[in-house]
Amino acid sequence: MAITEDEVFGQCADDPKLIGRQTQRRYKEVWLAYCKWIVERFDKGLGVNVTNFMRISWAEDELEEQMRGGGEDADQVFKPAWRLAEGFEKAHGLQCRNKGEKAAAGDEENLVKCEEINFHKVAIRYSANLSKDNVFACLRHIFHKVGKTMASGREVRIFCGVGDFVSKDRKVEFVFDNHYHRFLIRRLPPPTASSRATTGRPRTTMGLGAGERERVGTGLTDQLILDDGEAMQGWAEEDG
């Protein structure tokens, strides 16, 4: 039986060595807010990055584009992608099951633009009663416990909003939810001087809906369903 995020929350709450440790319920609230941030960005064709943990984004699939005909007027095709942070990998003695998913120098160019985590934004926008300090401390504890548990070689499956961060025998992978494996196609705009980091992102309409997730146990997936109107507020200036 794989260790899940619920067990990690319990480990954090019970560890007297953690400075400023919180209740298991508080860790769950923080993780839910973190997952909501990931989902909203990802469903809008953008990526997220947490230094020393992982990057989740979209990558252009040139092979699929060629299979669809290629050429200057061809569609741009994206697929979900992730990169494990080198610091997290080395600190816990982990290996990516797929070597191509290790962080690399070309990620900034090859992946759609990622937003760095903003603890204040996660607290204010995605929760009712969390503070920046709550989010920062709890996520730091959770990431640490996830790494230590994976380093033990045990099977681990941590829900991260758009899929599961999975480890067994210290080999890790990210398993995206099934509906994200559908290719996202975006018609290329007229050539401009702008970089692909700002103009070349998948145009998505998927959003979360009832029945799209199968995971049970923590109840996090049920709480991740966002109202479409709410999900679009507050990003117009940044995304425009």
XYZ file of C-alpha atoms in Angstrom, residues 15-223:
209
model
C 7.252 15.256 14.543
C 8.521 17.238 17.578
C 11.698 18.157 15.692
C 9.821 20.382 13.246
C 9.938 24.029 14.302
C 6.475 25.573 14.168
C 4.721 22.313 13.335
C 0.973 22.479 12.775
C -2.022 20.189 13.090
C -2.704 17.556 10.463
C -5.771 19.512 9.404
C -3.671 22.646 8.855
C -1.201 20.771 6.666
C -4.101 19.484 4.599
C -5.533 23.013 4.211
C -2.170 24.310 3.014
C -1.719 21.437 0.565
C -5.192 22.004 -0.830
C -4.396 25.688 -1.430
C -1.120 24.681 -3.095
C -2.933 22.206 -5.363
C -5.537 24.808 -6.331
C -2.760 27.129 -7.435
C -1.258 24.390 -9.607
C -4.609 23.450 -11.156
C -5.591 26.994 -12.048
C -2.282 27.747 -13.719
C -2.064 24.393 -15.484
C -5.622 24.448 -16.816
C -4.891 27.830 -18.375
C -1.906 26.458 -20.279
C 0.733 27.819 -17.908
C 3.292 26.177 -15.657
C 4.352 26.401 -12.011
C 7.734 26.129 -10.354
C 8.727 25.458 -6.757
C 12.472 25.837 -6.276
C 14.096 22.724 -4.824
C 10.976 20.629 -5.463
C 9.611 20.454 -8.998
C 8.419 22.272 -12.081
C 5.093 21.343 -13.753
C 4.364 22.758 -17.180
C 3.668 22.040 -20.850
C 6.195 21.080 -23.536
C 5.837 21.412 -27.268
C 5.623 18.013 -28.961
C 7.497 18.469 -32.221
C 7.098 14.820 -33.252
C 3.321 15.041 -32.981
C 3.392 18.294 -34.937
C 5.305 16.592 -37.738
C 2.805 13.735 -37.777
C 0.063 16.319 -38.230
C 1.769 17.776 -41.280
C 4.184 20.377 -39.931
C 4.862 23.529 -41.916
C 4.619 27.225 -41.077
C 0.823 27.166 -40.799
C 0.665 24.009 -38.697
C -0.885 23.710 -35.268
C 1.343 23.881 -32.232
C 0.924 20.766 -30.080
C 1.671 20.549 -26.358
C 1.860 17.747 -23.832
C 2.086 17.843 -20.019
C 5.627 17.818 -18.640
C 7.417 17.997 -15.316
C 10.976 18.359 -14.074
C 12.335 17.227 -10.707
C 14.515 19.850 -9.037
C 18.155 18.813 -8.840
C 18.385 19.902 -5.200
C 15.467 17.690 -4.166
C 16.808 14.750 -6.153
C 20.299 14.929 -4.635
C 19.183 15.706 -1.070
C 17.130 12.508 -0.899
C 19.104 10.195 -3.172
C 16.346 9.892 -5.763
C 16.397 9.126 -9.487
C 13.911 10.030 -12.187
C 12.440 6.917 -13.738
C 12.693 8.781 -17.047
C 16.059 10.568 -17.279
C 14.526 13.181 -19.575
C 12.493 14.477 -16.638
C 15.512 15.716 -14.692
C 15.963 19.471 -14.508
C 18.112 20.711 -17.389
C 19.607 23.976 -18.611
C 17.193 24.160 -21.553
C 13.993 23.923 -19.499
C 13.385 27.684 -19.583
C 13.221 27.536 -23.386
C 11.616 24.126 -23.842
C 8.782 24.452 -21.326
C 5.916 26.925 -21.283
C 6.474 29.866 -18.940
C 6.262 28.908 -15.266
C 5.117 31.040 -12.364
C 7.311 30.865 -9.261
C 5.357 30.061 -6.130
C 4.210 33.113 -4.195
C 3.316 32.048 -0.656
C 1.290 35.178 0.014
C -0.795 34.659 -3.143
C -1.403 30.985 -2.342
C -2.584 31.915 1.166
C -4.856 34.798 0.193
C -6.326 33.555 -3.075
C -6.769 29.862 -2.410
C -7.774 29.716 1.250
C -10.052 31.434 3.720
C -7.834 31.614 6.784
C -4.205 30.832 5.928
C -1.310 33.258 6.224
C 1.866 33.530 4.169
C 3.803 32.096 7.110
C 1.392 29.143 7.392
C 1.866 28.270 3.738
C 5.649 28.696 3.765
C 6.248 26.655 6.918
C 3.792 23.869 6.143
C 4.978 23.369 2.572
C 8.585 23.282 3.733
C 7.691 20.573 6.251
C 5.659 18.598 3.710
C 8.370 18.701 1.023
C 10.931 17.564 3.594
C 8.782 14.643 4.751
C 7.923 13.626 1.200
C 11.623 13.522 0.353
C 12.561 11.520 3.451
C 9.763 9.023 2.861
C 10.744 8.559 -0.776
C 14.387 8.146 0.279
C 13.340 5.135 2.365
C 12.524 3.254 -0.826
C 8.890 2.737 0.126
C 6.113 3.234 -2.377
C 4.785 6.798 -2.184
C 1.956 8.502 -4.076
C 1.381 12.199 -3.383
C -1.556 13.979 -5.004
C -0.447 17.315 -6.525
C -3.595 18.738 -8.099
C -2.995 17.671 -11.711
C -1.587 14.227 -10.988
C 0.436 12.137 -8.552
C 4.099 12.421 -7.586
C 5.066 8.742 -7.347
C 8.116 6.960 -5.977
C 9.164 3.367 -5.460
C 12.673 2.111 -4.690
C 13.827 5.749 -4.882
C 12.787 6.033 -8.544
C 10.323 8.836 -9.097
C 7.871 9.928 -11.756
C 4.890 12.225 -12.133
C 1.689 10.560 -13.340
C -0.611 13.192 -14.821
C -4.365 12.738 -14.531
C -5.729 10.943 -17.571
C -7.571 13.895 -19.081
C -4.304 15.864 -19.346
C -2.835 13.301 -21.717
C -5.053 14.588 -24.501
C -2.917 16.752 -26.729
C -3.651 20.441 -26.575
C -3.504 22.190 -29.913
C -3.007 25.888 -30.464
C -2.907 27.582 -33.857
C 0.355 29.477 -34.201
C -0.053 33.283 -34.229
C 1.631 35.394 -36.915
C 5.415 35.506 -36.328
C 6.496 38.227 -33.907
C 9.608 39.165 -31.999
C 8.065 37.860 -28.778
C 9.553 34.750 -27.272
C 7.684 31.464 -27.054
C 7.854 31.813 -23.280
C 5.101 34.433 -23.434
C 3.218 33.710 -26.671
C 3.617 29.975 -27.221
C 1.428 28.384 -24.595
C -1.380 25.887 -25.026
C -4.860 27.306 -25.137
C -6.941 25.176 -22.797
C -10.613 24.969 -21.995
C -10.565 21.863 -19.850
C -11.012 23.161 -16.278
C -11.953 20.816 -13.469
C -15.353 19.229 -13.329
C -17.214 16.599 -11.356
C -16.279 13.078 -12.358
C -12.970 14.003 -13.979
C -10.899 12.673 -11.076
C -10.931 9.172 -9.667
C -8.722 9.535 -6.591
C -10.406 8.832 -3.274
C -9.287 8.887 0.342
C -8.337 12.440 1.256
C -11.271 14.259 -0.293
C -8.857 16.783 -1.780
C -10.006 16.148 -5.338
C -13.624 16.973 -4.529
C -12.560 20.271 -2.997
